[in-house]
Amino acid sequence: VDSTNVGTLSDKRLKKEIQNIDKELIKAIEEVEMKQFKVANRNGLVSVGILAQDLINIFEKYNKNPFDYEIVFKTRYRTDDNTVYYAINYEQFLILKQKANDIKLQEQQEMIEKLQEKLKELEDRINGQD
């Protein structure tokens, strides 16, 4: 972000090894459940999101190293605490979740179209018998 541009740099010339999203990655993202929870420093307000450990476990189930992706990373919570915590890049997560939803919608649309064809065939048969 600067004074003239807001957004994420996405120029093809800056990218390499461009390929379709791995189907196993999409399956992993589909399994991640959203939760509601309270975070220690948020005055008791309820937040929603995913738990990094859940994401890590699901990635491992699909033989994916979650740290090979720009979706989960390690961070420190406070400068006076050396404990390493996990954080989620929700932009990356939501892009993958949207892709998973797009695929599911496309599959459902194809199923609807096939069922409509079968219904029409049945209606034609029934009407032909009249």
PDB file of C-alpha atoms in Angstrom:
ATOM      1  CA  VAL A   1       0.000   0.000   0.000  1.00  0.00           C
ATOM      2  CA  ASP A   2       1.286   3.434  -0.870  1.00  0.00           C
ATOM      3  CA  SER A   3      -0.313   6.834  -1.429  1.00  0.00           C
ATOM      4  CA  THR A   4      -1.609   5.889  -4.893  1.00  0.00           C
ATOM      5  CA  ASN A   5      -2.235   2.128  -4.814  1.00  0.00           C
ATOM      6  CA  VAL A   6      -4.166  -0.186  -2.538  1.00  0.00           C
ATOM      7  CA  GLY A   7      -4.046  -3.898  -3.244  1.00  0.00           C
ATOM      8  CA  THR A   8      -1.866  -6.925  -3.586  1.00  0.00           C
ATOM      9  CA  LEU A   9       0.789  -6.940  -6.276  1.00  0.00           C
ATOM     10  CA  SER A  10      -0.272  -9.605  -8.778  1.00  0.00           C
ATOM     11  CA  ASP A  11       1.754  -9.045 -11.916  1.00  0.00           C
ATOM     12  CA  LYS A  12       2.396 -12.255 -13.884  1.00  0.00           C
ATOM     13  CA  ARG A  13       5.954 -11.116 -14.602  1.00  0.00           C
ATOM     14  CA  LEU A  14       6.762 -11.418 -10.885  1.00  0.00           C
ATOM     15  CA  LYS A  15       5.499 -14.990 -10.586  1.00  0.00           C
ATOM     16  CA  LYS A  16       7.055 -18.319 -11.501  1.00  0.00           C
ATOM     17  CA  GLU A  17       5.985 -21.968 -11.530  1.00  0.00           C
ATOM     18  CA  ILE A  18       2.383 -20.919 -12.278  1.00  0.00           C
ATOM     19  CA  GLN A  19       0.001 -23.878 -12.268  1.00  0.00           C
ATOM     20  CA  ASN A  20      -3.538 -24.890 -11.355  1.00  0.00           C
ATOM     21  CA  ILE A  21      -4.306 -25.263  -7.673  1.00  0.00           C
ATOM     22  CA  ASP A  22      -3.554 -28.752  -6.380  1.00  0.00           C
ATOM     23  CA  LYS A  23      -6.810 -30.705  -5.919  1.00  0.00           C
ATOM     24  CA  GLU A  24      -5.532 -32.209  -2.670  1.00  0.00           C
ATOM     25  CA  LEU A  25      -5.003 -28.690  -1.341  1.00  0.00           C
ATOM     26  CA  ILE A  26      -8.626 -27.852  -2.172  1.00  0.00           C
ATOM     27  CA  LYS A  27      -9.806 -31.027  -0.394  1.00  0.00           C
ATOM     28  CA  ALA A  28      -7.786 -30.067   2.683  1.00  0.00           C
ATOM     29  CA  ILE A  29      -9.290 -26.579   2.770  1.00  0.00           C
ATOM     30  CA  GLU A  30     -12.800 -28.042   2.466  1.00  0.00           C
ATOM     31  CA  GLU A  31     -12.223 -29.990   5.680  1.00  0.00           C
ATOM     32  CA  VAL A  32     -11.226 -27.020   7.796  1.00  0.00           C
ATOM     33  CA  GLU A  33     -14.082 -26.083  10.104  1.00  0.00           C
ATOM     34  CA  MET A  34     -14.882 -22.531  11.111  1.00  0.00           C
ATOM     35  CA  LYS A  35     -15.120 -21.977  14.856  1.00  0.00           C
ATOM     36  CA  GLN A  36     -16.151 -19.230  17.191  1.00  0.00           C
ATOM     37  CA  PHE A  37     -13.923 -18.375  20.118  1.00  0.00           C
ATOM     38  CA  LYS A  38     -12.725 -15.669  22.457  1.00  0.00           C
ATOM     39  CA  VAL A  39      -9.185 -14.333  22.246  1.00  0.00           C
ATOM     40  CA  ALA A  40      -7.435 -13.340  25.457  1.00  0.00           C
ATOM     41  CA  ASN A  41      -6.839  -9.682  24.537  1.00  0.00           C
ATOM     42  CA  ARG A  42     -10.195  -8.831  22.927  1.00  0.00           C
ATOM     43  CA  ASN A  43     -12.275  -7.879  25.981  1.00  0.00           C
ATOM     44  CA  GLY A  44     -14.391 -11.029  25.876  1.00  0.00           C
ATOM     45  CA  LEU A  45     -15.713 -10.397  22.356  1.00  0.00           C
ATOM     46  CA  VAL A  46     -16.476 -13.423  20.230  1.00  0.00           C
ATOM     47  CA  SER A  47     -14.346 -13.937  17.122  1.00  0.00           C
ATOM     48  CA  VAL A  48     -14.836 -16.363  14.251  1.00  0.00           C
ATOM     49  CA  GLY A  49     -12.234 -18.102  12.147  1.00  0.00           C
ATOM     50  CA  ILE A  50     -10.151 -21.220  11.994  1.00  0.00           C
ATOM     51  CA  LEU A  51      -7.663 -22.736  14.385  1.00  0.00           C
ATOM     52  CA  ALA A  52      -4.174 -22.925  12.945  1.00  0.00           C
ATOM     53  CA  GLN A  53      -3.557 -26.307  14.568  1.00  0.00           C
ATOM     54  CA  ASP A  54      -6.666 -27.701  12.827  1.00  0.00           C
ATOM     55  CA  LEU A  55      -5.356 -26.463   9.486  1.00  0.00           C
ATOM     56  CA  ILE A  56      -1.890 -27.877  10.160  1.00  0.00           C
ATOM     57  CA  ASN A  57      -3.324 -31.303  11.101  1.00  0.00           C
ATOM     58  CA  ILE A  58      -5.526 -31.448   8.006  1.00  0.00           C
ATOM     59  CA  PHE A  59      -2.645 -30.432   5.732  1.00  0.00           C
ATOM     60  CA  GLU A  60      -0.531 -33.199   7.239  1.00  0.00           C
ATOM     61  CA  LYS A  61      -3.386 -35.673   6.626  1.00  0.00           C
ATOM     62  CA  TYR A  62      -3.044 -34.818   2.903  1.00  0.00           C
ATOM     63  CA  ASN A  63       0.765 -35.030   3.082  1.00  0.00           C
ATOM     64  CA  LYS A  64       1.098 -31.269   2.671  1.00  0.00           C
ATOM     65  CA  ASN A  65       3.565 -29.194   4.635  1.00  0.00           C
ATOM     66  CA  PRO A  66       1.489 -26.187   5.732  1.00  0.00           C
ATOM     67  CA  PHE A  67       4.603 -24.052   5.876  1.00  0.00           C
ATOM     68  CA  ASP A  68       5.197 -24.595   2.140  1.00  0.00           C
ATOM     69  CA  TYR A  69       2.150 -22.359   1.579  1.00  0.00           C
ATOM     70  CA  GLU A  70       1.561 -18.740   2.419  1.00  0.00           C
ATOM     71  CA  ILE A  71      -1.415 -19.631   4.596  1.00  0.00           C
ATOM     72  CA  VAL A  72      -0.064 -20.417   8.064  1.00  0.00           C
ATOM     73  CA  PHE A  73       3.000 -18.970   9.705  1.00  0.00           C
ATOM     74  CA  LYS A  74       4.735 -18.719  13.040  1.00  0.00           C
ATOM     75  CA  THR A  75       4.790 -15.467  14.955  1.00  0.00           C
ATOM     76  CA  ARG A  76       5.291 -14.003  18.390  1.00  0.00           C
ATOM     77  CA  TYR A  77       2.252 -12.639  20.190  1.00  0.00           C
ATOM     78  CA  ARG A  78       3.981 -10.045  22.375  1.00  0.00           C
ATOM     79  CA  THR A  79       7.476  -8.622  22.428  1.00  0.00           C
ATOM     80  CA  ASP A  80       7.928  -9.706  26.068  1.00  0.00           C
ATOM     81  CA  ASP A  81       6.919 -13.326  25.313  1.00  0.00           C
ATOM     82  CA  ASN A  82       9.250 -15.598  23.351  1.00  0.00           C
ATOM     83  CA  THR A  83       6.542 -18.210  22.786  1.00  0.00           C
ATOM     84  CA  VAL A  84       5.991 -18.951  19.107  1.00  0.00           C
ATOM     85  CA  TYR A  85       2.339 -18.998  18.050  1.00  0.00           C
ATOM     86  CA  TYR A  86       0.618 -19.776  14.761  1.00  0.00           C
ATOM     87  CA  ALA A  87      -1.169 -17.210  12.619  1.00  0.00           C
ATOM     88  CA  ILE A  88      -3.391 -17.559   9.562  1.00  0.00           C
ATOM     89  CA  ASN A  89      -3.179 -15.530   6.368  1.00  0.00           C
ATOM     90  CA  TYR A  90      -6.933 -15.242   5.857  1.00  0.00           C
ATOM     91  CA  GLU A  91      -6.551 -13.745   2.377  1.00  0.00           C
ATOM     92  CA  GLN A  92      -4.892 -16.965   1.202  1.00  0.00           C
ATOM     93  CA  PHE A  93      -7.299 -19.163   3.164  1.00  0.00           C
ATOM     94  CA  LEU A  94     -10.391 -17.413   1.798  1.00  0.00           C
ATOM     95  CA  ILE A  95      -9.129 -17.533  -1.790  1.00  0.00           C
ATOM     96  CA  LEU A  96      -8.754 -21.307  -1.443  1.00  0.00           C
ATOM     97  CA  LYS A  97     -12.109 -21.619   0.330  1.00  0.00           C
ATOM     98  CA  GLN A  98     -13.757 -19.683  -2.516  1.00  0.00           C
ATOM     99  CA  LYS A  99     -12.104 -21.960  -5.077  1.00  0.00           C
ATOM    100  CA  ALA A 100     -13.392 -25.005  -3.184  1.00  0.00           C
ATOM    101  CA  ASN A 101     -16.895 -23.494  -3.157  1.00  0.00           C
ATOM    102  CA  ASP A 102     -16.669 -22.666  -6.879  1.00  0.00           C
ATOM    103  CA  ILE A 103     -15.759 -26.282  -7.659  1.00  0.00           C
ATOM    104  CA  LYS A 104     -18.606 -27.589  -5.505  1.00  0.00           C
ATOM    105  CA  LEU A 105     -21.098 -25.214  -7.163  1.00  0.00           C
ATOM    106  CA  GLN A 106     -19.929 -26.275 -10.629  1.00  0.00           C
ATOM    107  CA  GLU A 107     -20.337 -29.946  -9.712  1.00  0.00           C
ATOM    108  CA  GLN A 108     -23.830 -29.251  -8.359  1.00  0.00           C
ATOM    109  CA  GLN A 109     -24.757 -27.319 -11.515  1.00  0.00           C
ATOM    110  CA  GLU A 110     -23.639 -30.225 -13.682  1.00  0.00           C
ATOM    111  CA  MET A 111     -25.691 -32.610 -11.539  1.00  0.00           C
ATOM    112  CA  ILE A 112     -28.756 -30.339 -11.833  1.00  0.00           C
ATOM    113  CA  GLU A 113     -28.402 -30.246 -15.626  1.00  0.00           C
ATOM    114  CA  LYS A 114     -28.149 -34.059 -15.818  1.00  0.00           C
ATOM    115  CA  LEU A 115     -31.195 -34.448 -13.578  1.00  0.00           C
ATOM    116  CA  GLN A 116     -33.123 -31.951 -15.701  1.00  0.00           C
ATOM    117  CA  GLU A 117     -32.278 -33.989 -18.817  1.00  0.00           C
ATOM    118  CA  LYS A 118     -33.438 -37.206 -17.136  1.00  0.00           C
ATOM    119  CA  LEU A 119     -36.627 -35.510 -15.951  1.00  0.00           C
ATOM    120  CA  LYS A 120     -37.333 -34.257 -19.460  1.00  0.00           C
ATOM    121  CA  GLU A 121     -36.773 -37.777 -20.845  1.00  0.00           C
ATOM    122  CA  LEU A 122     -39.216 -39.172 -18.296  1.00  0.00           C
ATOM    123  CA  GLU A 123     -41.767 -36.461 -19.065  1.00  0.00           C
ATOM    124  CA  ASP A 124     -41.394 -37.139 -22.797  1.00  0.00           C
ATOM    125  CA  ARG A 125     -41.949 -40.864 -22.199  1.00  0.00           C
ATOM    126  CA  ILE A 126     -45.003 -40.230 -20.061  1.00  0.00           C
ATOM    127  CA  ASN A 127     -46.437 -37.703 -22.551  1.00  0.00           C
ATOM    128  CA  GLY A 128     -45.735 -40.104 -25.415  1.00  0.00           C
ATOM    129  CA  GLN A 129     -47.814 -42.781 -23.712  1.00  0.00           C
ATOM    130  CA  ASP A 130     -50.920 -40.568 -23.492  1.00  0.00           C
TER     131      ASP A 130
END
